[in-house]
Amino acid sequence: PVINMPEHVMQTTRNANYERLHDHPGVTFPVTIRAERQHIAQAIQESSLSFPIIMRRVGTQTAVSTEKLSCADDIDGFLDETDGEEFYAIQYIECRFREKYYRKLRLFCIDGKLYPVVCHIDTEWNVHGGNRKTLMKQNAWMQDEEKKFLGDFTAYIGPENRRHLEALHSIIKLDFYGIDFTIKDDGSILIFELNAAMRHSFVHAKILPYLRPFLNDISNAFRDMAVRKKVAR
């Protein structure tokens, strides 16, 4: 049995996701273009992108090679400092949380069912988990916010938003994938990323133990899916 058919995985590139999802009801997926190094500046100029934009090398994760550029003059400097032959240019959409913070919510979809993973809060727009050792561990209100999301993510994001996210499964068609997103000021969903390149780790549970039961639920759900596929073979 195969978990995540390769042909479906190959459709979850950032630019392919934009083409498939930017018209999905209740969801904003930022304009995303992909081009080779020698053509990326022209592709940006000819697109509907407006500055600031996010640029990153194709195939990288965990913020590697990722920068926010404020104007067209920044493109050459970014390319000079970044290896690679293909790049993404992504529309930057300002979406603050409580005025001076930024928030990233993550759900895993396992066999069509959504599971809450984390609610990261940071002072930087490019939110990543490293702040758990400092900012989130030192701020009880951030932990309380995450507990609300984990405890009842439907209530946290709203039933309609949950339905919009569940409906994505018929398009994505993967057995396992993650959705990184936030909630805009108008209450709708802004998706940052959607693919299977998201690891399941208990590292943060050592710092914030309240994560462990929810991470266990994810482990169990993935195990059960794998067993069902084996039995059905």
Protein backbone atom coordinates (compact mmCIF):
# COMPACT_ATOMS: atom_id res chain seq x y z
CA PRO A 1 0.00 0.00 0.00
CA VAL A 2 1.08 3.56 -0.70
CA ILE A 3 0.54 6.51 1.63
CA ASN A 4 0.39 9.70 -0.45
CA MET A 5 0.35 8.79 -4.12
CA PRO A 6 3.33 10.48 -5.79
CA GLU A 7 1.22 12.10 -8.52
CA HIS A 8 -0.82 13.86 -5.84
CA VAL A 9 2.29 14.91 -3.89
CA MET A 10 3.70 16.52 -7.04
CA GLN A 11 0.63 18.75 -7.25
CA THR A 12 1.35 20.40 -3.88
CA THR A 13 4.11 22.73 -5.02
CA ARG A 14 3.49 26.30 -3.91
CA ASN A 15 2.63 27.55 -7.39
CA ALA A 16 0.39 24.55 -8.16
CA ASN A 17 -1.42 25.06 -4.86
CA TYR A 18 -2.05 28.67 -5.81
CA GLU A 19 -3.49 27.66 -9.17
CA ARG A 20 -5.78 25.10 -7.53
CA LEU A 21 -6.82 26.91 -4.39
CA HIS A 22 -6.90 30.67 -4.96
CA ASP A 23 -10.58 30.54 -5.95
CA HIS A 24 -11.59 28.11 -3.20
CA PRO A 25 -14.49 29.51 -1.11
CA GLY A 26 -13.48 31.17 2.15
CA VAL A 27 -9.76 30.78 1.49
CA THR A 28 -7.00 33.19 0.45
CA PHE A 29 -3.94 31.58 -1.10
CA PRO A 30 -1.39 34.30 -1.96
CA VAL A 31 -0.38 34.85 -5.56
CA THR A 32 2.62 32.59 -6.17
CA ILE A 33 4.83 32.38 -9.24
CA ARG A 34 7.77 30.12 -9.99
CA ALA A 35 10.59 30.84 -12.42
CA GLU A 36 14.22 30.12 -13.14
CA ARG A 37 16.88 32.44 -11.78
CA GLN A 38 17.41 34.31 -15.04
CA HIS A 39 13.67 34.89 -15.53
CA ILE A 40 12.33 35.50 -12.03
CA ALA A 41 12.75 39.30 -12.02
CA GLN A 42 10.88 39.64 -15.31
CA ALA A 43 8.21 37.18 -14.18
CA ILE A 44 7.61 39.28 -11.06
CA GLN A 45 7.36 42.45 -13.14
CA GLU A 46 4.82 40.87 -15.49
CA SER A 47 2.73 39.30 -12.72
CA SER A 48 0.06 40.76 -10.45
CA LEU A 49 2.48 40.74 -7.51
CA SER A 50 2.99 43.98 -5.59
CA PHE A 51 5.71 44.69 -3.06
CA PRO A 52 6.46 43.61 -0.44
CA ILE A 53 6.84 40.02 -1.64
CA ILE A 54 8.37 36.85 -0.21
CA MET A 55 11.09 35.07 -2.15
CA ARG A 56 12.50 31.63 -1.53
CA ARG A 57 14.40 28.91 -3.35
CA VAL A 58 12.28 26.08 -4.71
CA GLY A 59 12.54 22.91 -2.61
CA THR A 60 13.45 24.51 0.73
CA GLN A 61 11.57 24.30 4.03
CA THR A 62 11.85 25.71 7.59
CA ALA A 63 12.43 29.27 6.30
CA VAL A 64 15.67 28.36 4.53
CA SER A 65 16.37 30.94 1.79
CA THR A 66 13.20 32.86 2.69
CA GLU A 67 13.22 36.67 2.68
CA LYS A 68 10.70 39.49 2.47
CA LEU A 69 11.65 42.02 -0.20
CA SER A 70 10.35 45.57 0.00
CA CYS A 71 11.02 46.67 -3.58
CA ALA A 72 12.22 45.46 -6.99
CA ASP A 73 15.74 46.73 -6.26
CA ASP A 74 16.07 44.02 -3.60
CA ILE A 75 15.73 41.14 -6.07
CA ASP A 76 19.30 41.17 -7.38
CA GLY A 77 20.73 41.28 -3.87
CA PHE A 78 18.61 38.32 -2.82
CA LEU A 79 19.70 36.28 -5.85
CA ASP A 80 23.37 37.15 -5.30
CA GLU A 81 23.18 35.78 -1.76
CA THR A 82 21.02 32.70 -2.50
CA ASP A 83 21.99 29.49 -4.26
CA GLY A 84 19.60 27.67 -6.55
CA GLU A 85 18.20 27.72 -10.07
CA GLU A 86 14.47 28.07 -9.41
CA PHE A 87 12.65 30.47 -7.10
CA TYR A 88 9.21 31.28 -5.82
CA ALA A 89 7.87 34.80 -5.53
CA ILE A 90 4.88 35.01 -3.20
CA GLN A 91 2.59 37.90 -2.40
CA TYR A 92 3.16 39.08 1.17
CA ILE A 93 -0.11 39.69 2.99
CA GLU A 94 0.10 41.57 6.28
CA CYS A 95 -1.95 39.74 8.88
CA ARG A 96 -1.15 40.65 12.47
CA PHE A 97 -2.50 39.08 15.62
CA ARG A 98 -3.30 41.37 18.54
CA GLU A 99 -1.68 44.28 16.70
CA LYS A 100 2.00 43.49 17.28
CA TYR A 101 2.19 39.70 16.94
CA TYR A 102 1.92 37.11 14.20
CA ARG A 103 0.23 33.72 14.42
CA LYS A 104 0.54 30.45 12.52
CA LEU A 105 -1.99 27.69 13.02
CA ARG A 106 -1.31 24.16 11.82
CA LEU A 107 -3.67 21.29 11.17
CA PHE A 108 -2.77 17.84 9.92
CA CYS A 109 -5.20 16.08 7.61
CA ILE A 110 -5.02 12.31 8.11
CA ASP A 111 -7.25 10.15 5.96
CA GLY A 112 -9.57 13.11 5.43
CA LYS A 113 -9.88 14.13 9.09
CA LEU A 114 -8.35 17.29 10.59
CA TYR A 115 -6.19 17.27 13.73
CA PRO A 116 -4.85 20.39 15.50
CA VAL A 117 -1.07 20.51 15.85
CA VAL A 118 0.13 23.93 17.04
CA CYS A 119 -0.71 27.59 17.39
CA HIS A 120 2.58 29.47 17.07
CA ILE A 121 2.70 33.12 18.12
CA ASP A 122 5.71 35.31 17.48
CA THR A 123 6.83 38.90 17.02
CA GLU A 124 8.31 38.06 13.58
CA TRP A 125 6.22 37.68 10.42
CA ASN A 126 8.00 34.43 9.51
CA VAL A 127 6.67 32.40 12.44
CA HIS A 128 8.57 29.24 13.34
CA GLY A 129 8.73 26.89 16.31
CA GLY A 130 12.11 27.96 17.67
CA ASN A 131 10.45 30.69 19.73
CA ARG A 132 8.87 28.08 22.00
CA LYS A 133 12.05 27.94 24.04
CA THR A 134 11.86 31.66 24.70
CA LEU A 135 8.84 33.77 23.82
CA MET A 136 6.02 31.24 24.14
CA LYS A 137 7.46 29.54 27.21
CA GLN A 138 7.68 32.93 28.96
CA ASN A 139 4.17 34.13 28.05
CA ALA A 140 1.27 32.30 29.65
CA TRP A 141 -1.30 34.05 27.45
CA MET A 142 0.35 32.60 24.33
CA GLN A 143 0.18 29.14 25.82
CA ASP A 144 -3.47 29.71 26.76
CA GLU A 145 -4.18 30.73 23.17
CA GLU A 146 -2.62 27.53 21.91
CA LYS A 147 -4.56 25.44 24.41
CA LYS A 148 -7.80 26.97 23.12
CA PHE A 149 -6.90 26.03 19.57
CA LEU A 150 -5.85 22.50 20.47
CA GLY A 151 -8.81 21.89 22.78
CA ASP A 152 -11.48 22.90 20.26
CA PHE A 153 -10.11 24.10 16.96
CA THR A 154 -13.60 24.24 15.44
CA ALA A 155 -14.69 26.83 17.98
CA TYR A 156 -11.37 28.65 17.59
CA ILE A 157 -11.47 29.06 13.80
CA GLY A 158 -15.25 28.83 13.36
CA PRO A 159 -17.44 26.01 11.95
CA GLU A 160 -17.59 27.58 8.49
CA ASN A 161 -13.81 27.84 8.26
CA ARG A 162 -13.54 24.20 9.30
CA ARG A 163 -15.87 23.22 6.47
CA HIS A 164 -13.80 25.21 4.00
CA LEU A 165 -10.62 23.43 5.13
CA GLU A 166 -12.25 19.99 5.11
CA ALA A 167 -13.42 20.60 1.55
CA LEU A 168 -9.78 20.94 0.45
CA HIS A 169 -9.28 17.20 0.87
CA SER A 170 -11.26 16.44 -2.30
CA ILE A 171 -8.75 18.60 -4.19
CA ILE A 172 -5.52 17.61 -2.44
CA LYS A 173 -6.25 13.85 -2.34
CA LEU A 174 -3.36 13.02 -0.01
CA ASP A 175 -3.61 10.58 2.90
CA PHE A 176 -1.45 12.87 5.02
CA TYR A 177 -0.65 16.56 4.70
CA GLY A 178 -0.40 19.71 6.79
CA ILE A 179 -2.03 23.11 6.44
CA ASP A 180 -0.30 26.21 7.82
CA PHE A 181 -2.65 29.17 8.00
CA THR A 182 -4.01 32.05 10.04
CA ILE A 183 -7.32 33.87 10.39
CA LYS A 184 -7.60 37.26 8.69
CA ASP A 185 -9.26 40.30 10.21
CA ASP A 186 -12.43 39.52 8.25
CA GLY A 187 -12.56 36.04 9.80
CA SER A 188 -11.55 34.15 6.66
CA ILE A 189 -8.57 31.85 6.14
CA LEU A 190 -5.14 32.85 4.85
CA ILE A 191 -3.12 29.76 3.88
CA PHE A 192 0.66 29.98 4.09
CA GLU A 193 1.52 26.46 3.00
CA LEU A 194 -0.13 23.12 2.28
CA ASN A 195 1.81 19.93 1.60
CA ALA A 196 3.12 16.69 3.09
CA ALA A 197 6.55 18.16 3.91
CA MET A 198 5.68 18.69 7.58
CA ARG A 199 7.24 16.55 10.26
CA HIS A 200 5.46 15.17 13.29
CA SER A 201 7.67 15.73 16.32
CA PHE A 202 7.38 15.62 20.13
CA VAL A 203 10.36 17.94 20.64
CA HIS A 204 8.21 20.91 21.68
CA ALA A 205 6.24 18.74 24.11
CA LYS A 206 9.34 18.60 26.29
CA ILE A 207 9.07 22.36 26.76
CA LEU A 208 5.26 22.63 26.74
CA PRO A 209 3.85 19.31 28.05
CA TYR A 210 0.23 20.23 27.27
CA LEU A 211 1.02 19.44 23.63
CA ARG A 212 1.60 15.73 24.28
CA PRO A 213 -2.01 14.40 24.29
CA PHE A 214 -2.76 16.10 20.98
CA LEU A 215 0.46 14.85 19.42
CA ASN A 216 -0.41 11.36 20.64
CA ASP A 217 -3.77 11.65 18.88
CA ILE A 218 -1.95 12.43 15.65
CA SER A 219 0.41 9.47 16.06
CA ASN A 220 -2.51 7.14 16.73
CA ALA A 221 -4.50 8.45 13.77
CA PHE A 222 -1.56 7.93 11.40
CA ARG A 223 -0.94 4.44 12.78
CA ASP A 224 -4.59 3.50 12.38
CA MET A 225 -4.59 4.75 8.79
CA ALA A 226 -1.49 2.68 7.99
CA VAL A 227 -3.07 -0.42 9.54
CA ARG A 228 -6.29 0.07 7.57
CA LYS A 229 -4.34 0.34 4.34
CA LYS A 230 -2.39 -2.81 5.12
CA VAL A 231 -5.51 -4.80 6.01
CA ALA A 232 -7.35 -3.55 2.91
CA ARG A 233 -4.54 -4.67 0.59
